[in-house]
XYZ file of C-alpha atoms in Angstrom:
532
model
C -17.940 -32.375 -5.950
C -19.759 -35.237 -4.364
C -22.787 -36.654 -6.272
C -25.636 -39.057 -5.200
C -28.349 -40.584 -7.025
C -31.721 -41.143 -5.253
C -34.050 -43.388 -7.256
C -36.376 -46.358 -6.508
C -35.416 -47.941 -9.989
C -32.180 -49.752 -9.377
C -31.258 -49.649 -13.071
C -31.055 -45.775 -13.100
C -27.982 -45.506 -10.681
C -26.293 -48.390 -12.205
C -26.755 -47.082 -15.660
C -25.492 -43.579 -14.851
C -22.551 -44.943 -12.890
C -21.595 -46.865 -15.999
C -22.303 -44.388 -18.716
C -20.429 -41.544 -17.345
C -16.754 -41.320 -16.141
C -17.570 -39.019 -13.100
C -14.063 -39.123 -11.595
C -12.714 -37.772 -15.125
C -14.830 -34.819 -14.706
C -14.237 -34.027 -11.040
C -16.950 -35.768 -9.323
C -16.911 -38.211 -6.476
C -19.668 -41.089 -6.664
C -21.560 -41.696 -3.626
C -23.691 -44.680 -2.852
C -27.311 -44.459 -4.149
C -30.440 -44.509 -2.156
C -33.788 -46.195 -3.116
C -36.239 -43.554 -1.852
C -36.634 -40.092 -0.235
C -36.494 -41.424 3.304
C -33.388 -43.493 2.692
C -31.992 -40.594 0.687
C -32.325 -38.223 3.560
C -30.405 -40.604 5.882
C -27.546 -40.870 3.327
C -27.628 -37.120 2.818
C -26.823 -36.667 6.544
C -24.185 -39.409 6.745
C -22.300 -38.675 3.230
C -23.103 -34.996 2.862
C -23.302 -34.820 -0.973
C -22.898 -31.602 -2.820
C -25.274 -32.615 -5.649
C -28.133 -35.089 -5.715
C -30.012 -36.559 -8.762
C -33.563 -37.215 -7.461
C -36.451 -39.222 -8.992
C -39.606 -37.279 -8.860
C -41.951 -40.106 -7.921
C -40.755 -42.634 -5.148
C -42.494 -44.540 -2.445
C -42.364 -43.232 1.180
C -40.996 -39.752 0.260
C -40.957 -38.515 -3.322
C -38.354 -36.244 -4.792
C -40.219 -33.108 -4.177
C -40.898 -33.840 -0.574
C -37.320 -34.729 -0.094
C -36.370 -31.367 -1.646
C -38.657 -29.640 0.839
C -36.913 -31.466 3.821
C -33.591 -30.375 2.530
C -34.937 -26.840 2.314
C -36.345 -26.919 5.872
C -32.906 -28.216 7.188
C -31.044 -25.539 5.371
C -28.713 -28.077 3.635
C -26.184 -26.672 1.087
C -27.077 -29.113 -1.687
C -27.662 -28.680 -5.315
C -30.374 -30.790 -7.006
C -31.601 -32.081 -10.355
C -34.924 -33.850 -10.683
C -35.358 -36.843 -12.905
C -38.953 -37.588 -13.902
C -40.868 -39.736 -16.113
C -43.695 -37.198 -16.198
C -43.521 -34.177 -18.587
C -45.691 -31.916 -16.517
C -45.080 -28.244 -16.104
C -46.655 -28.240 -12.534
C -43.836 -30.637 -11.349
C -40.999 -28.782 -12.986
C -42.481 -25.453 -11.585
C -42.677 -26.777 -8.009
C -39.203 -28.617 -8.423
C -37.545 -25.242 -9.337
C -39.435 -23.392 -6.672
C -38.054 -25.950 -4.110
C -34.505 -25.059 -5.247
C -33.741 -27.718 -7.925
C -31.252 -26.425 -10.431
C -32.856 -28.371 -13.425
C -35.684 -30.822 -14.381
C -34.919 -33.632 -16.795
C -37.054 -36.195 -18.254
C -36.315 -39.977 -17.944
C -34.550 -41.498 -19.554
C -32.088 -38.304 -19.716
C -29.913 -37.835 -22.771
C -26.515 -38.649 -21.331
C -24.666 -35.646 -23.195
C -27.436 -33.184 -21.988
C -27.210 -34.498 -18.530
C -23.521 -34.270 -18.368
C -23.726 -30.765 -19.606
C -26.219 -29.603 -16.989
C -24.235 -31.242 -14.305
C -20.876 -29.609 -15.379
C -22.579 -26.173 -15.566
C -24.014 -26.834 -12.058
C -20.416 -28.060 -10.814
C -18.988 -24.778 -12.262
C -21.376 -22.732 -10.502
C -20.941 -24.555 -7.319
C -17.047 -24.124 -7.421
C -17.666 -20.243 -7.929
C -20.053 -20.103 -4.884
C -17.364 -21.995 -2.884
C -14.777 -19.735 -4.000
C -16.876 -16.612 -3.097
C -17.895 -18.186 0.329
C -14.202 -18.696 1.143
C -13.312 -15.079 0.143
C -16.135 -13.854 2.303
C -15.064 -16.161 5.253
C -11.428 -14.626 4.938
C -12.561 -11.202 4.608
C -15.554 -11.342 7.116
C -13.584 -9.836 10.130
C -12.608 -6.840 7.902
C -16.292 -6.365 6.645
C -17.724 -6.591 10.211
C -15.170 -4.077 11.375
C -16.081 -1.645 8.567
C -19.716 -2.030 9.150
C -19.477 -1.538 12.841
C -17.086 1.428 12.263
C -19.512 3.129 9.767
C -22.254 2.985 12.428
C -19.908 4.500 15.007
C -18.886 7.340 12.508
C -22.514 8.285 12.021
C -23.991 6.072 9.347
C -27.714 5.257 9.709
C -29.720 2.419 8.083
C -33.342 1.420 8.471
C -34.190 -1.304 11.218
C -34.837 -4.100 8.698
C -31.385 -3.436 6.746
C -29.712 -3.404 10.244
C -31.317 -6.891 11.119
C -30.401 -8.325 7.831
C -26.788 -7.218 7.829
C -26.238 -8.268 11.637
C -27.655 -11.693 10.864
C -25.575 -11.996 7.577
C -22.392 -10.883 9.260
C -23.177 -12.998 12.390
C -22.755 -9.833 14.631
C -25.411 -11.059 17.116
C -27.181 -7.791 17.722
C -30.687 -7.100 17.398
C -32.722 -3.725 16.625
C -33.668 -1.844 19.841
C -32.417 -0.610 23.189
C -28.424 -1.253 23.821
C -25.582 0.020 25.823
C -22.145 0.807 24.229
C -18.971 0.629 26.326
C -15.533 1.581 25.307
C -12.795 -0.700 26.926
C -9.430 0.936 27.088
C -6.461 -1.401 28.231
C -2.860 -0.353 29.210
C 0.111 -2.231 30.609
C 0.680 -2.702 34.287
C 4.243 -0.911 34.807
C 5.076 -3.914 37.192
C 4.238 -6.422 34.314
C 5.703 -5.121 31.132
C 4.894 -6.845 27.873
C 7.553 -6.779 25.265
C 5.418 -8.353 22.652
C 5.944 -8.566 18.976
C 3.278 -7.251 16.686
C 1.913 -10.844 16.179
C 2.016 -11.265 19.860
C 0.083 -8.208 20.345
C -2.552 -9.461 18.022
C -2.936 -12.657 20.007
C -3.448 -10.510 23.120
C -6.132 -8.663 21.316
C -7.817 -11.889 20.802
C -7.420 -13.025 24.326
C -8.944 -9.754 25.528
C -11.977 -10.265 23.402
C -12.362 -13.879 24.458
C -12.343 -13.030 28.076
C -14.953 -10.362 27.525
C -16.976 -12.875 25.492
C -16.657 -15.400 28.450
C -17.358 -12.788 31.267
C -20.440 -11.385 29.442
C -21.729 -14.718 28.274
C -25.095 -14.334 29.866
C -25.819 -11.464 27.556
C -27.178 -13.277 24.340
C -27.138 -10.267 22.046
C -23.768 -8.612 22.016
C -20.846 -7.899 19.922
C -17.212 -6.926 20.846
C -14.478 -5.704 18.526
C -11.010 -4.127 18.629
C -11.587 -0.569 17.498
C -8.053 1.004 17.895
C -4.789 0.505 19.221
C -5.559 -0.430 22.926
C -9.219 0.262 22.718
C -12.288 -2.118 22.213
C -15.928 -1.430 21.856
C -18.584 -3.700 23.480
C -22.162 -3.377 22.401
C -25.029 -5.155 24.339
C -28.662 -5.159 23.757
C -30.318 -4.340 27.112
C -32.572 -1.618 28.633
C -32.689 0.378 31.851
C -33.790 -2.646 33.817
C -30.636 -4.501 32.921
C -28.154 -1.749 34.195
C -27.566 -3.089 37.606
C -26.642 -6.697 36.182
C -24.547 -4.997 33.465
C -22.852 -2.937 36.085
C -21.878 -6.142 38.025
C -20.661 -7.906 34.888
C -18.665 -4.972 33.502
C -16.656 -4.716 36.887
C -16.217 -8.583 36.802
C -14.644 -8.030 33.364
C -12.260 -5.289 34.559
C -11.118 -7.693 37.309
C -10.774 -10.741 34.930
C -8.429 -8.640 32.577
C -6.478 -7.490 35.636
C -6.066 -10.951 37.188
C -5.549 -13.101 34.035
C -3.661 -10.597 31.577
C -2.198 -8.165 34.185
C -3.718 -5.426 32.234
C -5.236 -2.065 33.571
C -8.582 -1.823 32.144
C -11.011 1.047 32.157
C -14.589 1.121 30.691
C -16.635 4.239 29.640
C -20.257 3.378 29.369
C -22.876 5.418 27.319
C -26.440 6.194 28.283
C -29.195 3.568 27.025
C -29.410 4.062 23.253
C -32.524 3.642 21.270
C -31.072 1.468 18.582
C -27.588 1.091 17.100
C -28.787 1.632 13.610
C -29.766 5.262 14.304
C -27.739 6.686 17.268
C -24.445 4.699 17.435
C -22.274 7.788 17.013
C -23.832 9.644 19.770
C -23.536 6.632 22.146
C -20.073 6.083 21.003
C -19.229 9.702 21.669
C -20.837 9.587 25.109
C -18.977 6.574 25.991
C -15.661 8.207 25.146
C -16.684 11.090 27.334
C -17.283 8.664 30.186
C -13.801 7.169 29.588
C -12.088 10.584 29.829
C -12.973 10.756 33.550
C -10.187 7.965 33.948
C -8.064 11.211 34.485
C -9.942 11.501 37.761
C -10.799 7.945 38.778
C -7.669 6.276 37.778
C -7.664 2.924 35.849
C -9.561 -0.287 36.652
C -13.091 1.400 36.875
C -16.326 1.313 35.018
C -17.440 4.852 34.425
C -21.041 5.448 33.431
C -22.096 8.664 31.931
C -25.381 8.656 33.806
C -23.196 8.852 36.999
C -21.600 11.964 35.930
C -24.889 13.927 35.438
C -24.565 15.340 38.907
C -21.938 17.538 37.574
C -23.817 18.976 34.669
C -26.851 19.489 36.959
C -24.769 21.367 39.378
C -23.232 23.491 36.554
C -26.670 24.255 35.232
C -27.826 25.083 38.703
C -25.076 27.818 39.244
C -25.838 29.188 35.650
C -22.029 29.400 34.918
C -20.790 28.293 31.463
C -17.554 26.882 32.695
C -14.694 26.770 30.195
C -14.306 23.213 28.983
C -11.388 21.048 29.758
C -9.793 21.437 26.390
C -8.244 18.197 24.717
C -5.550 20.750 23.263
C -4.159 21.045 26.820
C -3.768 17.194 27.295
C -2.536 16.754 23.878
C 0.016 19.517 24.343
C 1.569 17.220 27.148
C 0.978 13.847 25.373
C 2.697 15.126 22.314
C 5.394 17.327 23.933
C 4.483 20.679 22.142
C 5.446 23.657 24.185
C 4.093 25.947 21.530
C 0.734 24.354 21.722
C 0.833 24.550 25.435
C 1.614 28.396 25.107
C -1.217 28.818 22.779
C -3.580 27.014 25.072
C -2.707 29.341 28.037
C -3.372 32.370 25.863
C -6.559 31.211 24.612
C -7.807 30.202 28.081
C -6.859 33.568 29.641
C -8.389 35.477 26.735
C -11.767 33.366 27.418
C -11.729 34.653 31.068
C -11.274 38.082 30.060
C -14.017 38.110 27.379
C -16.594 36.527 29.780
C -15.811 38.766 32.691
C -16.362 35.986 35.197
C -16.232 36.720 39.182
C -12.785 36.602 40.491
C -13.286 33.376 42.432
C -14.809 31.637 39.288
C -11.668 32.306 37.334
C -9.580 30.788 39.966
C -11.965 27.868 40.154
C -11.802 27.318 36.409
C -8.038 27.545 36.446
C -7.605 24.880 39.228
C -10.080 22.662 37.356
C -7.803 22.822 34.293
C -4.654 22.632 36.062
C -5.808 19.470 37.727
C -6.687 18.060 34.553
C -3.130 18.719 33.376
C -1.773 17.117 36.439
C -3.870 13.977 35.702
C -2.413 13.668 32.219
C 0.860 13.448 33.710
C -0.211 10.748 36.072
C -1.675 8.809 33.245
C 1.590 9.094 31.289
C 3.780 8.366 34.304
C 1.812 6.215 36.755
C 4.471 6.571 39.434
C 3.646 10.220 39.820
C 0.710 11.396 41.910
C -1.578 14.258 41.438
C -0.980 15.559 44.853
C 2.701 15.853 44.317
C 2.064 17.685 41.200
C -0.616 20.065 42.241
C 0.452 20.717 45.853
C -1.264 22.803 48.454
C 1.360 25.638 48.056
C 0.639 25.784 44.318
C -2.969 25.849 44.823
C -2.517 28.680 47.206
C -0.494 30.579 44.599
C -3.448 30.376 42.188
C -5.954 31.593 44.736
C -3.798 34.425 45.983
C -3.098 36.276 42.629
C -4.360 39.723 42.291
C -5.105 40.057 38.680
C -5.634 38.205 35.555
C -2.128 38.986 34.277
C -0.613 37.431 37.539
C -2.910 34.445 37.065
C -1.613 33.953 33.454
C 1.954 34.168 34.475
C 1.157 31.728 37.272
C -0.602 29.346 34.996
C 2.280 29.385 32.407
C 4.924 28.865 35.135
C 3.090 25.870 36.422
C 2.437 24.200 33.116
C 5.889 24.883 32.002
C 7.130 23.226 35.170
C 4.762 20.122 34.314
C 6.200 20.075 30.825
C 9.740 19.915 31.916
C 8.866 17.003 34.164
C 7.260 14.862 31.484
C 9.887 15.546 29.112
C 12.738 14.633 31.464
C 10.689 11.435 32.518
C 10.152 10.454 28.925
C 13.874 10.884 28.092
C 14.859 8.795 31.059
C 12.152 6.107 30.605
C 12.152 5.860 27.089
C 15.901 5.920 26.154
C 15.997 2.303 25.888
C 13.371 2.381 23.086
C 15.257 5.148 21.034
C 18.565 3.275 21.480
C 16.974 0.109 20.247
C 15.635 2.315 17.207
C 19.032 3.638 16.578
C 20.609 0.266 16.739
C 18.048 -1.005 14.151
C 18.713 1.788 11.933
C 22.519 1.349 11.947
C 22.097 -2.359 11.287
C 19.539 -1.966 8.539
C 20.418 1.488 6.886
C 21.299 -0.290 3.548
C 17.667 -1.494 3.350
C 14.424 0.249 2.325
C 13.412 0.949 5.894
C 10.486 3.214 6.856
C 9.035 4.754 9.947
C 6.419 2.042 9.955
C 8.792 -1.043 9.639
C 11.025 0.499 12.425
C 7.900 1.035 14.703
C 6.899 -2.363 14.224
C 10.386 -3.524 15.248
C 10.091 -1.610 18.644
C 6.125 -2.446 19.175
C 5.130 1.150 18.998
C 2.918 3.198 16.680
C 4.749 5.087 14.082
C 3.329 8.506 15.111
C 4.371 7.856 18.893
C 7.832 6.570 17.949
C 8.311 9.707 15.815
C 7.462 11.908 18.572
C 9.487 9.985 21.043
C 12.481 9.924 18.905
C 12.324 13.707 18.328
C 12.044 14.243 21.992
C 14.954 12.163 23.083
C 17.448 12.880 20.075
C 16.300 16.514 19.133
C 16.089 15.390 15.370
C 13.586 13.915 13.136
C 14.068 10.157 12.563
C 14.266 10.747 8.732
C 17.182 13.143 9.260
C 18.894 10.565 11.529
C 18.510 7.754 8.992
C 20.028 10.085 6.390
C 22.966 11.050 8.500
C 23.859 7.285 9.182
C 23.725 6.604 5.554
C 25.760 9.522 4.666
C 28.483 8.649 7.250
C 28.654 5.151 5.860
C 28.854 6.648 2.300
C 31.776 8.736 3.419
C 33.647 5.698 5.006
C 33.088 3.749 1.636
C 34.205 6.725 -0.496
C 37.548 7.078 1.557
C 38.200 3.349 2.020
C 37.190 1.565 -1.156
C 37.232 1.757 -4.900
C 33.527 1.153 -5.163
C 31.699 3.123 -7.834
C 29.331 5.951 -6.851
C 26.166 3.759 -7.835
C 27.487 0.976 -5.864
C 27.935 3.066 -2.686
C 24.475 4.489 -3.299
C 22.963 0.878 -3.327
C 25.047 -0.106 -0.191
C 23.604 2.907 1.770
C 19.973 2.369 0.969
C 19.667 4.669 -2.146
C 18.307 2.999 -5.226
C 18.653 6.301 -7.374
C 22.426 7.254 -7.843
C 21.460 10.883 -8.935
C 19.354 11.493 -5.946
C 22.097 10.097 -3.832
C 24.814 12.406 -5.324
C 22.292 15.509 -5.032
C 21.648 14.669 -1.383
C 25.395 14.286 -0.583
C 26.285 17.434 -2.211
C 23.535 19.243 -0.251
C 24.588 17.899 3.022
C 28.310 17.888 2.682
C 29.080 20.718 -0.014
C 30.863 18.232 -2.209
C 29.596 15.667 -4.939
C 30.806 11.964 -3.898
C 33.516 12.235 -6.343
C 35.024 15.537 -5.155
C 34.784 14.215 -1.632
C 36.780 11.076 -2.597
C 39.434 13.363 -4.314
C 39.715 15.460 -1.402
C 40.031 12.524 1.124
C 42.803 11.022 -1.135
C 44.724 14.143 -1.282
C 47.921 14.243 0.779
C-alpha cells in the first residue's frame, strides 16, 4: 500500500518516516508534499493509496484537498491530522471520505493501529474488486438473461445496475436483435473449443465496431451460435439502424466467412419491463430465415402484412409447428408421425374449406422443405417441393388421401436428411469412435468427447445414434468390455486390475456389467477361454 504525507510542517513527515518502519508493515513510502496544491499534483503523479493530510495548510487545506479528490473520483483512503480538537472539522472530514481524524502530535502506536486497520480494509476491498472484475462477464450475462426470461425491475434499479455492470444501456425505447451465425460450407472451421471462444469475441468486436455510432448499446453471446444486440433507439432511428445492421451482416460475411442472420424486434418501451416480449419477437422474426435464407436482416414489423392478410380473411390458420421442424432436426420418425396425425386432426375438427386445407398443407410442407435446406445448404426448396408434388397435394379427393400424401412426402424428406447426415457426418462419428478407442481406459463422458469433436453434447449424441444405430454409452461399454475380454484371455492381470485398465474404478460394478452382457463372470470367462 503506497502512503504519502501532505503537511506544511516539514518536521511532521520527517518524524513519521523515522518513527515507523513502514516497509516492515507493508507500506511504500512516497515523497511528501507541503500543501494541498502540491499534494494534488503528487497524487496524480505517484498515485498513493493512502494519504495523511494536515487539516490546515496554505493555498489548499486538507478538507479542500479531500473535496478535490472526491470530485475526481480518485480511489484514495485518507486520514486527517489536525492541531484542532473541533467536532465540526472531524465531522466534515468524515463526510468527505476520511477514514479517521487524529490530533497532532499523533500517538505513534494509535496512528499505526489506525493505518494497519485501513490497510486491511483496503486489501479486502482490492480482493473483492478483483473478484468482481473476474466474474463481471458472468454477472452481466445472468442479469441480461434474467431480463430476457421475463424479470422486471423498476427504472431506477435498471439504471443503477446498468451503470454498475458497465452495460451502457439507458432506460427508454430500444430495439432488440438476435444475431445467428453459421459456418459457410465453403469455408469450414475445424476450431477447438478455445478457438471458438476467440471467434465469439471476434464476432462481438466486429459488431461493436460496426455499430460504434450507437452510443447506448450492449452485445453479448447468448447461446451456441446466437448473440443478442440491444440498442437504445426510437422509431425515428429505424432506417439508420437498418443500414447499420445490414452492414454488420456484410462485415461478418467478409471478414469471418460466416453466414449471419438478424431477427429484429419491434421498438420496445424499456428493457426493464418488456425485454422478454422483445426477445421472443426477435426470435420469431429470425424464424423467417427458413424463407429468406441467411445473410438477411428480418424485421418483425416487415412481416405484419402476413398477419393483416390472415385477419382480413378471418381464417385461423394452423401455426407452423416447431415440432415438425424439430422432428427433422433431431431425426425422430415417431415425432414426425405424431405431428402428421395432430395436423390432420386439426383440419378435421375445424371443418375448413377444401382449398384452405390444401393451402395450409402446402404452407407446412414448404416449412419442412426449408428445414432440410437449412440443415443441408446444397439442397434447394424447389427440388424438395416440386411442381409435381404440389399437384399431388392439390388433386387429392379427401382428407384421408391428403393425410397419406402428407406422410409419404414427410417420410421421403426424412429419408433424405438421414442419408445426407450419414454421408456428411461419418467423419465426425469416426473421429468420435477413434477417440473412444484411444481413451476407453479413462473417465470419458459425453461432454468431454463432444469437446474433442467441437459439437454440442446433445447434437453429438443424436448424430452418433443416427449413424451407428446405438447410443454412445452402449458403444463405450462395448469397447471396454471387448478390451476386458482380450485382457482376460491374454494376461494374468487380476479382475480389479482389468477393471481399472478398461475405465471402471469399481470392480464389483465391472463384474456385474460383464456378467449381464456376456452371461459369465470375468473369472468364468477366463476359465472357459483357457479350456482346451
